[in-house]
XYZ file of N, CA and C in Angstrom:
771
model
N 240.593 197.292 208.371
C 241.512 198.719 208.260
C 240.631 199.708 208.109
N 241.086 200.897 208.513
C 240.455 201.982 208.717
C 240.985 202.798 207.066
N 242.141 202.287 206.555
C 242.559 203.111 205.431
C 243.182 201.785 204.710
N 242.830 201.933 203.682
C 243.311 200.739 202.574
C 244.344 201.606 201.281
N 245.306 200.437 200.983
C 246.156 201.046 200.219
C 246.822 199.913 199.164
N 246.447 200.296 197.645
C 246.364 199.563 196.679
C 247.310 199.935 195.520
N 248.693 199.178 195.004
C 249.572 199.880 194.117
C 248.990 199.120 192.848
N 248.766 199.962 191.542
C 248.662 199.151 190.098
C 249.294 200.194 189.236
N 249.901 199.916 188.664
C 250.470 200.492 187.337
C 251.079 202.012 187.986
N 251.939 202.006 189.099
C 252.861 203.314 189.849
C 251.555 203.991 190.556
N 250.462 203.525 190.517
C 249.455 204.779 191.054
C 248.657 203.703 192.413
N 249.169 204.570 193.411
C 248.746 204.308 194.783
C 247.380 204.940 194.929
N 246.363 203.762 195.263
C 245.308 204.482 196.056
C 244.786 204.164 197.185
N 244.822 205.418 197.773
C 244.779 205.350 199.435
C 242.919 205.635 199.850
N 242.408 204.814 200.251
C 240.579 205.056 200.609
C 240.695 204.980 202.075
N 239.755 206.073 202.716
C 239.816 205.935 203.772
C 238.539 205.138 204.155
N 238.573 204.021 204.797
C 237.708 203.187 204.571
C 236.747 203.077 205.999
N 236.038 203.602 206.323
C 234.747 203.822 207.549
C 233.755 204.612 206.828
N 233.007 203.774 206.092
C 231.896 204.434 205.421
C 230.683 204.379 206.461
N 230.682 203.663 207.273
C 229.688 203.694 208.298
C 229.729 205.337 209.246
N 230.850 205.456 209.040
C 230.994 207.240 210.187
C 231.085 208.160 208.756
N 231.106 207.757 207.846
C 230.765 208.547 206.705
C 232.744 209.240 206.351
N 233.305 208.046 206.810
C 235.195 207.977 206.684
C 235.338 209.259 207.513
N 234.719 209.361 208.717
C 235.651 210.181 210.003
C 236.794 209.674 210.490
N 237.585 210.440 210.711
C 238.717 209.750 211.095
C 239.171 209.484 212.283
N 239.159 208.665 213.470
C 239.927 208.616 214.516
C 240.977 208.458 214.616
N 241.818 208.243 216.418
C 243.045 208.319 216.281
C 243.726 207.115 215.208
N 243.180 205.847 215.142
C 243.716 204.810 214.472
C 243.763 205.198 212.783
N 242.890 205.806 212.509
C 242.806 206.285 211.110
C 244.006 207.244 210.461
N 243.813 208.069 211.412
C 245.109 209.326 211.390
C 246.500 208.459 211.344
N 246.792 207.466 212.181
C 247.830 206.800 212.046
C 247.919 205.942 211.045
N 247.311 205.233 210.436
C 247.464 204.510 209.289
C 247.421 205.284 207.919
N 247.091 206.689 208.128
C 247.324 207.445 207.056
C 248.552 208.387 206.802
N 248.880 208.401 208.321
C 250.326 208.337 208.148
C 251.312 207.611 207.685
N 251.250 206.428 207.985
C 251.694 205.300 207.226
C 251.679 205.301 205.555
N 250.568 205.673 205.507
C 250.449 205.212 203.809
C 250.617 206.562 202.889
N 251.061 207.551 203.456
C 251.494 208.864 202.798
C 252.937 208.865 202.889
N 253.596 208.202 204.109
C 254.954 207.642 203.658
C 255.551 206.894 203.095
N 254.872 205.525 203.031
C 254.864 204.888 201.666
C 254.861 205.320 200.443
N 254.365 206.495 200.260
C 253.844 207.089 199.130
C 255.051 207.990 198.699
N 255.824 208.431 199.767
C 256.651 209.314 199.664
C 258.292 208.394 199.417
N 258.246 207.226 200.094
C 259.240 206.189 199.890
C 259.704 205.294 198.706
N 258.202 204.873 198.599
C 258.180 203.743 197.578
C 258.539 204.210 196.440
N 259.935 203.661 195.152
C 259.750 204.317 194.216
C 259.608 203.461 192.892
N 258.733 202.710 193.611
C 257.337 201.909 192.558
C 255.972 202.878 192.203
N 256.054 203.961 193.386
C 254.683 204.547 193.462
C 255.170 206.191 192.743
N 254.320 206.037 191.540
C 254.690 207.886 190.779
C 253.611 208.596 191.271
N 252.239 208.181 191.882
C 251.069 209.039 192.019
C 250.653 208.496 192.902
N 249.666 209.263 193.904
C 248.508 208.859 194.581
C 247.402 209.398 194.545
N 246.285 208.146 194.726
C 244.914 209.123 194.409
C 244.535 208.579 195.559
N 243.870 209.517 196.463
C 243.006 209.237 197.602
C 241.522 209.842 197.431
N 240.584 208.680 198.138
C 239.222 209.062 197.956
C 238.662 208.301 199.474
N 237.424 208.264 199.228
C 236.923 207.702 200.074
C 236.174 206.405 200.431
N 235.649 205.828 201.167
C 234.844 204.226 201.157
C 233.273 204.922 200.782
N 232.907 204.016 199.623
C 231.466 204.532 199.738
C 230.743 205.593 198.748
N 229.467 205.748 198.595
C 229.217 206.829 197.644
C 228.717 208.087 198.222
N 228.899 208.095 200.084
C 228.574 209.171 200.611
C 229.283 210.366 200.929
N 230.680 210.032 201.149
C 231.740 210.640 201.985
C 233.090 210.710 201.534
N 233.827 211.568 201.234
C 235.329 211.589 201.074
C 235.720 211.247 202.410
N 235.303 212.908 203.496
C 235.755 212.169 204.464
C 234.964 213.570 205.421
N 234.170 212.956 206.215
C 233.434 213.897 207.194
C 234.491 214.720 208.109
N 235.701 214.512 207.865
C 236.586 215.073 209.110
C 236.838 214.057 210.218
N 237.331 214.801 211.369
C 238.195 213.926 212.437
C 236.746 213.377 213.355
N 236.831 212.564 214.020
C 235.750 211.732 214.297
C 235.770 212.341 215.735
N 234.807 212.972 216.165
C 235.262 214.210 217.255
C 234.452 213.134 218.701
N 233.647 212.162 218.224
C 233.458 211.348 219.299
C 234.192 210.580 220.099
N 235.558 210.520 219.021
C 236.395 209.344 219.784
C 237.545 210.514 220.219
N 237.337 211.466 219.506
C 238.826 212.267 220.256
C 238.533 212.686 221.912
N 236.642 213.309 221.461
C 236.172 213.907 223.183
C 235.937 212.804 223.952
N 236.306 211.518 224.171
C 236.060 210.548 224.673
C 237.534 210.059 225.469
N 238.392 210.725 224.456
C 239.893 210.140 224.609
C 240.927 211.145 223.536
N 241.242 212.283 224.724
C 241.608 213.686 224.326
C 243.252 213.407 223.971
N 243.834 212.505 224.236
C 244.988 212.150 224.037
C 246.356 212.861 225.510
N 247.232 212.843 225.274
C 248.355 213.389 225.873
C 249.464 214.383 225.473
N 249.065 215.487 226.004
C 249.397 216.639 225.779
C 250.954 216.538 225.757
N 251.874 215.420 226.980
C 253.110 216.113 226.453
C 253.240 215.257 224.856
N 252.814 214.646 223.919
C 253.079 214.770 222.835
C 253.079 215.370 222.015
N 252.541 217.414 222.565
C 252.446 218.175 221.492
C 253.276 218.446 220.751
N 254.532 218.597 221.744
C 256.249 218.747 221.028
C 256.334 217.577 220.227
N 256.520 216.576 220.229
C 256.624 215.333 219.202
C 255.900 216.017 217.990
N 256.868 216.929 217.380
C 256.130 217.902 216.204
C 256.120 216.947 214.842
N 257.424 215.921 214.717
C 257.500 215.388 213.689
C 256.827 213.889 213.870
N 256.364 213.371 215.086
C 255.140 212.025 214.976
C 254.207 212.355 214.132
N 253.767 211.116 213.403
C 252.300 210.986 212.682
C 252.656 212.041 212.049
N 253.165 212.234 211.120
C 253.279 213.479 209.923
C 251.984 213.016 208.624
N 251.286 214.183 208.466
C 250.047 213.927 207.307
C 250.419 214.509 206.474
N 249.990 214.385 205.289
C 250.055 215.166 203.832
C 249.852 216.577 204.369
N 248.414 216.725 205.145
C 248.333 218.151 205.517
C 248.693 218.439 206.474
N 249.654 217.899 207.488
C 250.216 218.262 208.460
C 251.822 218.669 208.358
N 252.233 218.927 206.969
C 253.708 219.241 206.812
C 254.688 218.080 206.126
N 254.211 216.496 206.128
C 254.769 215.991 205.625
C 255.165 216.205 204.003
N 256.214 216.393 203.099
C 256.656 216.591 201.846
C 256.548 215.770 201.362
N 255.235 215.418 200.172
C 255.771 214.181 199.187
C 255.098 215.098 198.161
N 256.418 214.880 197.340
C 256.272 215.759 195.983
C 255.371 214.785 194.898
N 255.278 213.469 195.320
C 254.840 212.801 193.993
C 253.396 213.666 193.857
N 252.910 213.615 192.741
C 251.344 214.480 192.647
C 250.521 213.517 193.462
N 249.514 213.896 194.021
C 248.515 213.567 194.650
C 246.958 214.225 194.046
N 245.890 213.268 193.462
C 245.030 213.390 193.100
C 243.606 213.073 193.967
N 242.748 213.763 194.488
C 241.555 213.178 195.048
C 240.317 213.090 194.336
N 239.522 212.001 194.909
C 238.386 211.824 194.073
C 237.276 211.997 195.296
N 236.446 213.345 195.069
C 235.563 213.718 196.167
C 234.358 213.058 196.079
N 233.976 212.016 196.220
C 232.374 211.009 196.098
C 231.330 211.544 197.312
N 231.351 212.864 197.958
C 230.227 213.254 199.042
C 230.948 214.427 199.527
N 230.388 214.087 201.128
C 231.065 215.468 202.352
C 232.625 215.455 202.092
N 232.813 216.101 202.250
C 234.389 216.916 202.475
C 234.309 217.582 203.246
N 234.165 217.701 204.712
C 234.229 218.240 205.836
C 235.218 218.442 206.725
N 236.114 219.471 207.478
C 236.670 219.749 208.359
C 238.087 218.637 208.022
N 238.304 217.939 208.506
C 239.771 217.181 208.310
C 239.797 216.636 206.848
N 238.390 216.320 206.306
C 238.496 215.629 205.133
C 238.871 216.930 203.890
N 238.170 217.785 204.406
C 238.635 219.123 203.465
C 239.978 219.952 203.629
N 240.463 219.702 204.613
C 242.074 220.251 205.130
C 242.795 219.234 204.557
N 242.637 217.540 204.333
C 243.297 216.535 203.402
C 243.341 216.974 201.912
N 242.135 217.853 201.293
C 241.619 217.765 199.900
C 242.799 219.197 199.853
N 242.773 219.694 200.559
C 243.361 221.155 200.367
C 245.083 221.130 199.960
N 245.699 219.942 200.652
C 246.861 219.572 200.808
C 246.915 218.566 198.998
N 246.052 218.344 198.597
C 246.067 217.373 197.149
C 246.464 218.452 195.830
N 246.629 217.811 194.614
C 247.437 218.683 193.765
C 246.029 218.998 192.621
N 245.408 217.572 192.312
C 244.153 217.401 191.702
C 242.848 216.962 191.768
N 241.436 217.497 191.552
C 240.697 217.381 192.483
C 239.374 217.180 191.469
N 238.371 215.971 191.859
C 237.620 215.442 190.959
C 236.158 215.680 191.839
N 235.251 216.116 191.851
C 234.389 215.775 192.426
C 232.773 215.570 192.104
N 232.271 214.814 193.038
C 231.042 214.670 192.039
C 229.861 215.867 192.471
N 228.744 215.726 191.715
C 227.886 216.828 191.757
C 227.688 217.049 192.914
N 227.398 215.977 193.734
C 226.415 215.868 194.408
C 227.342 216.550 196.153
N 228.829 216.664 196.195
C 229.595 217.015 196.879
C 229.380 218.017 197.488
N 229.947 218.018 198.882
C 229.763 219.414 199.618
C 230.952 219.778 200.937
N 231.600 220.775 200.572
C 232.785 221.301 201.062
C 232.266 222.070 201.962
N 233.538 222.070 203.399
C 233.046 223.223 204.447
C 233.931 222.689 205.452
N 234.763 223.553 206.457
C 235.350 223.671 207.634
C 234.477 224.219 208.590
N 233.843 222.950 209.500
C 232.430 223.920 210.103
C 233.123 223.579 211.270
N 234.420 223.250 211.852
C 234.948 223.485 213.222
C 234.573 224.844 214.257
N 234.571 225.625 213.747
C 234.145 226.691 214.728
C 233.020 226.754 215.422
N 231.962 226.055 214.735
C 230.793 225.515 215.149
C 230.607 224.440 216.560
N 231.850 224.215 216.699
C 232.271 222.945 217.612
C 233.061 223.506 218.582
N 233.370 224.946 218.332
C 234.606 225.550 219.139
C 235.612 225.046 219.330
N 236.376 225.051 217.980
C 237.336 224.028 217.504
C 238.175 225.099 216.447
N 239.072 224.406 215.683
C 239.299 225.760 214.117
C 240.164 224.443 213.552
N 240.044 224.749 212.149
C 240.513 223.614 211.128
C 242.019 223.468 211.322
N 242.594 222.345 211.983
C 243.911 222.384 212.098
C 244.909 221.807 210.787
N 245.942 221.003 210.848
C 246.118 220.505 209.594
C 246.435 221.204 208.532
N 246.277 222.807 208.905
C 246.650 223.040 207.608
C 245.239 224.138 207.232
N 244.102 223.834 207.744
C 243.019 224.651 207.163
C 242.953 226.410 207.053
N 243.604 226.423 208.077
C 243.703 228.145 208.411
C 244.384 228.505 207.203
N 245.602 227.867 207.088
C 246.549 228.461 206.084
C 246.260 228.116 204.894
N 246.278 227.099 204.273
C 245.842 227.188 203.075
C 244.565 227.560 202.398
N 243.584 227.102 202.918
C 242.179 228.240 202.329
C 242.343 229.218 201.849
N 243.102 229.972 202.884
C 243.571 231.631 202.573
C 244.388 231.722 200.765
N 245.205 230.566 200.603
C 246.188 230.328 199.342
C 245.285 229.887 198.339
N 243.884 229.343 198.696
C 243.749 228.944 197.712
C 241.881 229.360 197.241
N 241.640 230.027 197.896
C 240.227 230.647 197.880
C 240.319 232.136 197.794
N 239.451 232.967 197.247
C 239.821 234.312 197.778
C 239.386 234.750 199.155
N 240.145 235.756 199.323
C 239.661 236.353 200.548
C 238.530 235.885 201.527
N 237.605 236.759 200.744
C 236.170 236.612 201.595
C 235.288 235.470 201.509
N 235.217 234.359 200.578
C 234.930 233.512 200.741
C 235.488 232.204 201.484
N 236.921 232.488 201.365
C 237.855 231.491 202.868
C 237.587 231.974 204.240
N 237.164 233.127 204.285
C 237.007 233.805 205.676
C 235.300 233.527 205.916
N 234.999 233.405 205.151
C 233.138 233.179 205.241
C 233.217 231.602 205.490
N 234.124 230.431 205.166
C 233.825 229.544 205.443
C 234.936 229.140 206.806
N 235.657 230.037 206.804
C 236.210 229.373 208.055
C 235.520 230.303 209.376
N 235.033 231.425 209.346
C 234.232 232.079 210.292
C 232.871 231.654 210.720
N 231.982 231.516 209.603
C 230.926 231.053 209.578
C 230.527 229.388 209.702
N 231.935 228.866 209.137
C 231.790 227.006 209.391
C 230.898 226.625 208.330
N 229.988 227.275 207.664
C 228.930 227.203 206.156
C 229.901 226.763 205.318
N 229.184 225.320 204.713
C 229.596 224.991 203.542
C 229.672 225.304 202.335
N 229.997 224.928 201.303
C 229.927 225.081 199.852
C 229.446 224.081 198.774
N 228.560 224.074 197.818
C 228.550 222.841 196.894
C 229.210 222.706 195.947
N 229.818 221.842 195.238
C 230.263 221.515 194.049
C 230.233 222.390 192.812
N 229.402 222.750 192.398
C 229.544 223.843 191.627
C 230.201 225.129 191.718
N 229.899 225.056 193.397
C 230.867 226.802 193.706
C 231.810 226.323 194.236
N 231.959 225.186 194.363
C 234.016 225.189 194.459
C 234.485 224.808 193.000
N 234.029 224.529 192.335
C 234.255 224.604 190.862
C 234.434 226.131 190.453
N 234.006 226.792 190.780
C 233.677 228.162 190.237
C 234.924 229.099 190.776
N 234.798 228.628 192.283
C 235.941 229.255 192.837
C 237.864 228.640 192.470
N 237.489 227.795 192.101
C 238.657 226.893 191.653
C 239.269 225.743 192.676
N 238.656 225.559 193.534
C 238.585 224.543 194.716
C 238.828 223.182 193.901
N 238.382 222.782 193.327
C 238.154 221.707 192.656
C 238.424 221.892 190.874
N 239.132 220.518 190.289
C 239.642 220.706 188.611
C 238.251 220.879 187.901
N 237.530 219.482 188.254
C 236.358 218.613 187.516
C 235.038 218.376 188.430
N 233.965 218.751 188.022
C 232.967 217.818 188.450
C 231.965 217.444 187.515
N 231.915 216.012 188.143
C 231.182 215.110 186.989
C 230.126 214.130 187.931
N 229.181 214.009 187.112
C 228.622 212.681 187.607
C 229.163 211.583 188.862
N 228.484 211.353 190.214
C 229.041 210.387 190.946
C 229.748 209.238 190.668
N 228.950 208.512 189.529
C 229.871 207.006 188.818
C 231.220 207.338 188.132
N 231.130 208.486 187.641
C 232.417 209.207 187.275
C 233.633 209.830 188.089
N 233.240 209.592 189.426
C 234.385 210.757 189.831
C 235.438 209.854 189.897
N 235.776 208.485 190.563
C 236.906 207.378 190.448
C 237.768 207.289 188.825
N 236.543 206.984 187.987
C 237.117 206.566 186.395
C 238.612 208.376 185.760
N 237.398 209.503 186.408
C 238.409 210.426 185.939
C 239.342 210.888 186.675
N 239.434 210.709 188.229
C 240.348 211.190 188.882
C 241.192 209.562 188.450
N 240.863 208.576 188.147
C 241.849 207.756 188.053
C 243.081 208.094 186.370
N 242.282 208.438 185.612
C 242.962 209.230 183.969
C 243.453 210.441 184.392
N 243.173 211.152 185.181
C 244.355 212.234 185.686
C 245.368 211.645 186.419
N 245.476 210.306 187.349
C 246.581 209.601 188.118
C 247.732 208.768 186.509
N 246.274 208.441 185.962
C 247.211 207.727 184.751
C 248.124 208.764 183.866
N 247.696 209.794 183.660
C 248.343 211.122 182.859
C 249.580 211.293 183.337
N 249.616 211.252 184.434
C 250.698 211.763 185.633
C 251.325 210.761 185.424
N 251.111 209.283 185.910
C 252.285 208.493 186.130
C 253.219 208.084 184.784
N 252.433 208.446 183.482
C 253.145 208.234 182.559
C 254.372 209.655 181.670
N 254.394 210.737 182.743
C 255.225 211.560 182.472
C 256.709 211.344 183.274
N 257.737 211.860 183.104
C 258.463 211.852 183.707
C 258.671 212.075 185.288
N 258.851 210.762 186.153
C 258.367 211.487 187.887
C 259.620 212.587 188.214
N 260.641 212.423 187.649
C 261.512 213.581 188.771
C 261.253 215.267 187.921
N 260.920 215.373 186.529
C 260.132 216.614 186.481
C 259.339 217.087 187.436
N 257.906 215.928 187.174
C 256.749 216.356 187.648
C 257.058 216.851 189.553
N 258.027 215.677 189.728
C 258.163 216.139 191.665
C 258.790 217.751 191.630
N 259.930 218.208 190.563
C 260.306 218.959 190.683
C 259.668 220.059 190.642
N 259.041 219.938 189.600
C 257.488 220.845 189.653
C 256.635 221.307 190.526
N 256.602 220.062 191.173
C 255.776 220.159 192.430
C 256.022 220.826 193.514
N 257.740 220.679 193.826
C 258.042 221.414 194.839
C 258.317 222.948 194.829
N 258.825 223.365 193.575
C 259.171 224.363 193.239
C 257.538 225.416 193.454
N 256.775 225.079 193.279
C 255.631 225.416 192.733
C 254.817 225.712 194.448
N 255.207 224.862 195.609
C 255.139 224.600 196.906
C 255.861 225.900 197.310
N 257.328 225.817 197.398
C 257.900 226.890 197.542
C 258.251 228.069 197.246
N 257.667 228.017 196.191
C 257.593 229.542 195.997
C 256.842 230.294 196.319
N 255.852 229.712 197.244
C 255.136 230.744 198.051
C 255.337 231.260 199.338
N 256.922 230.761 199.951
C 257.479 230.924 201.081
C 259.132 231.785 200.515
N 258.988 232.212 199.242
C 260.390 232.761 199.067
C 260.112 234.276 197.930
N 261.181 234.767 198.145
C 260.890 236.144 197.241
C 261.326 235.670 195.390
N 260.822 236.456 194.991
C 261.146 236.227 193.444
C 262.513 235.956 192.865
N 263.487 236.612 193.247
C 264.631 236.518 192.870
C 265.462 234.994 193.516
N 264.911 234.198 194.322
C 265.333 233.401 194.972
C 264.777 232.095 194.324
N 263.495 232.328 194.085
C 262.330 231.298 193.777
C 263.039 231.197 192.033
N 263.205 232.263 191.504
C 264.118 232.082 190.161
C 265.352 231.113 190.308
N 266.402 231.937 190.905
C 267.470 231.062 191.312
C 267.492 229.368 191.780
N 266.321 229.273 192.265
C 266.037 227.564 192.202
C 265.549 226.928 191.747
N 264.697 227.470 190.543
C 264.193 227.017 189.845
C 265.564 226.974 188.136
N 266.447 227.499 188.163
C 267.351 227.561 187.226
C 268.006 226.210 187.782
N 268.132 226.063 188.996
C 269.079 225.166 189.893
C 268.309 223.636 189.554
N 267.418 223.569 190.095
C 266.197 222.235 189.192
C 266.587 222.168 188.105
N 266.205 222.663 187.140
C 266.389 222.655 185.777
C 267.732 222.177 185.306
N 268.937 222.729 185.895
C 269.995 222.282 185.584
C 270.150 220.943 185.872
N 269.869 220.345 187.076
C 269.641 218.990 187.752
C 269.267 218.438 186.540
N 267.784 218.558 186.389
C 266.745 217.726 185.031
C 267.665 217.893 184.332
N 268.642 218.522 183.491
C 269.267 218.375 181.947
C 269.990 217.187 182.139
N 270.427 217.031 183.257
C 271.871 215.438 183.565
C 270.463 214.100 183.512
N 269.468 214.483 183.485
C 268.853 213.357 183.866
C 268.684 212.312 182.525
N 268.441 210.948 183.071
C 268.116 209.928 181.938
C 267.071 209.767 181.031
N 266.040 210.626 182.020
C 264.767 210.850 181.461
C 264.692 212.461 180.341
N 265.351 213.188 180.955
C 265.744 214.369 180.072
C 265.747 214.360 178.698
N 267.180 213.093 178.711
C 268.089 212.783 177.048
C 266.407 211.847 176.397
N 265.711 211.200 177.524
C 265.154 210.076 176.601
C 263.829 211.172 176.346
N 263.339 212.213 176.634
C 262.334 213.164 176.493
C 263.129 213.793 175.112
N 263.764 214.401 175.001
C 264.536 214.642 173.774
C 264.238 214.069 172.385
N 265.047 213.002 172.794
C 265.378 211.739 172.078
C 263.730 211.595 171.327
N 263.235 211.272 172.002
C 261.914 210.819 171.631
C 260.918 211.706 170.726
N 261.309 213.190 170.808
C 260.492 214.188 170.542
C 261.243 214.395 169.059
N 262.428 214.023 169.314
C 263.161 213.909 167.453
C 262.971 213.191 166.948
N 262.762 211.799 167.465
C 262.491 210.915 166.905
C 261.142 210.474 166.508
N 259.925 211.418 166.931
C 258.707 211.166 166.916
C 258.023 209.913 167.637
N 258.700 209.542 168.437
C 257.965 208.129 169.106
C 257.633 208.804 170.126
N 256.692 207.678 171.414
C 256.673 208.171 172.530
C 257.715 207.473 173.724
N 257.854 208.406 174.607
C 259.120 208.332 175.568
C 258.896 207.123 176.390
N 260.160 206.653 176.652
C 260.121 205.889 177.972
C 260.889 205.964 179.423
N 259.842 206.561 180.276
C 260.980 207.538 181.379
C 260.759 206.496 182.265
N 262.039 206.920 183.124
C 262.600 205.423 184.484
C 262.817 206.200 185.626
N 262.362 207.452 185.730
C 263.323 208.349 186.788
C 264.146 208.244 187.205
N 265.161 208.514 185.824
C 266.588 208.758 186.696
C 267.166 209.603 185.710
């Protein structure tokens, strides 16, 4: 399988499994990723997702250009806009997603990273949007999200020149949360995932959705939506449990209700 998915303790681990190709993604890989993200979205037993690449050389080197050049696809599918949805192609997954970047994170790997929430990188990791050098552009949100997440001059340098940055530069500009030694990447990412899985899932998902939608809303509308979601959360069992546990000085037990 080009994509592996396992679930343990409410954490779904998605692994892009083509290490011989630096986890470059061909059509079959993108299809498998789409199925994996839809399962994360729909499976009530999953609270958090962690995405990484197989091996120790790459998170993902992006699209497998050789496979797409040899089989460019059917243009008629261009208008099938909800087909093969991905996390970075507009699929709404409000469960938090942690990325463990264990090497090259380029092209489509970088656009996938930009759609995640918390990010841990190895010291030797490399980040870049190199598509312009191939006469292409970083689709699946690359031209959109990079300008939201990096300062304008930094983002435009990545987009227009296609030059990569190293892990320390990514950390300095806020592209990743942590930079650690290579053996610590997955354990650190799993610790993030474990902490997220212990939180009340409805509140976590509400926070993520509000943060995402706020970018496209005026302040008044955003504040109103915030109050609406807060009122909804106040009627959940999790909110009652959180309040009771705080008052009783004990650890809460959340069930997503």
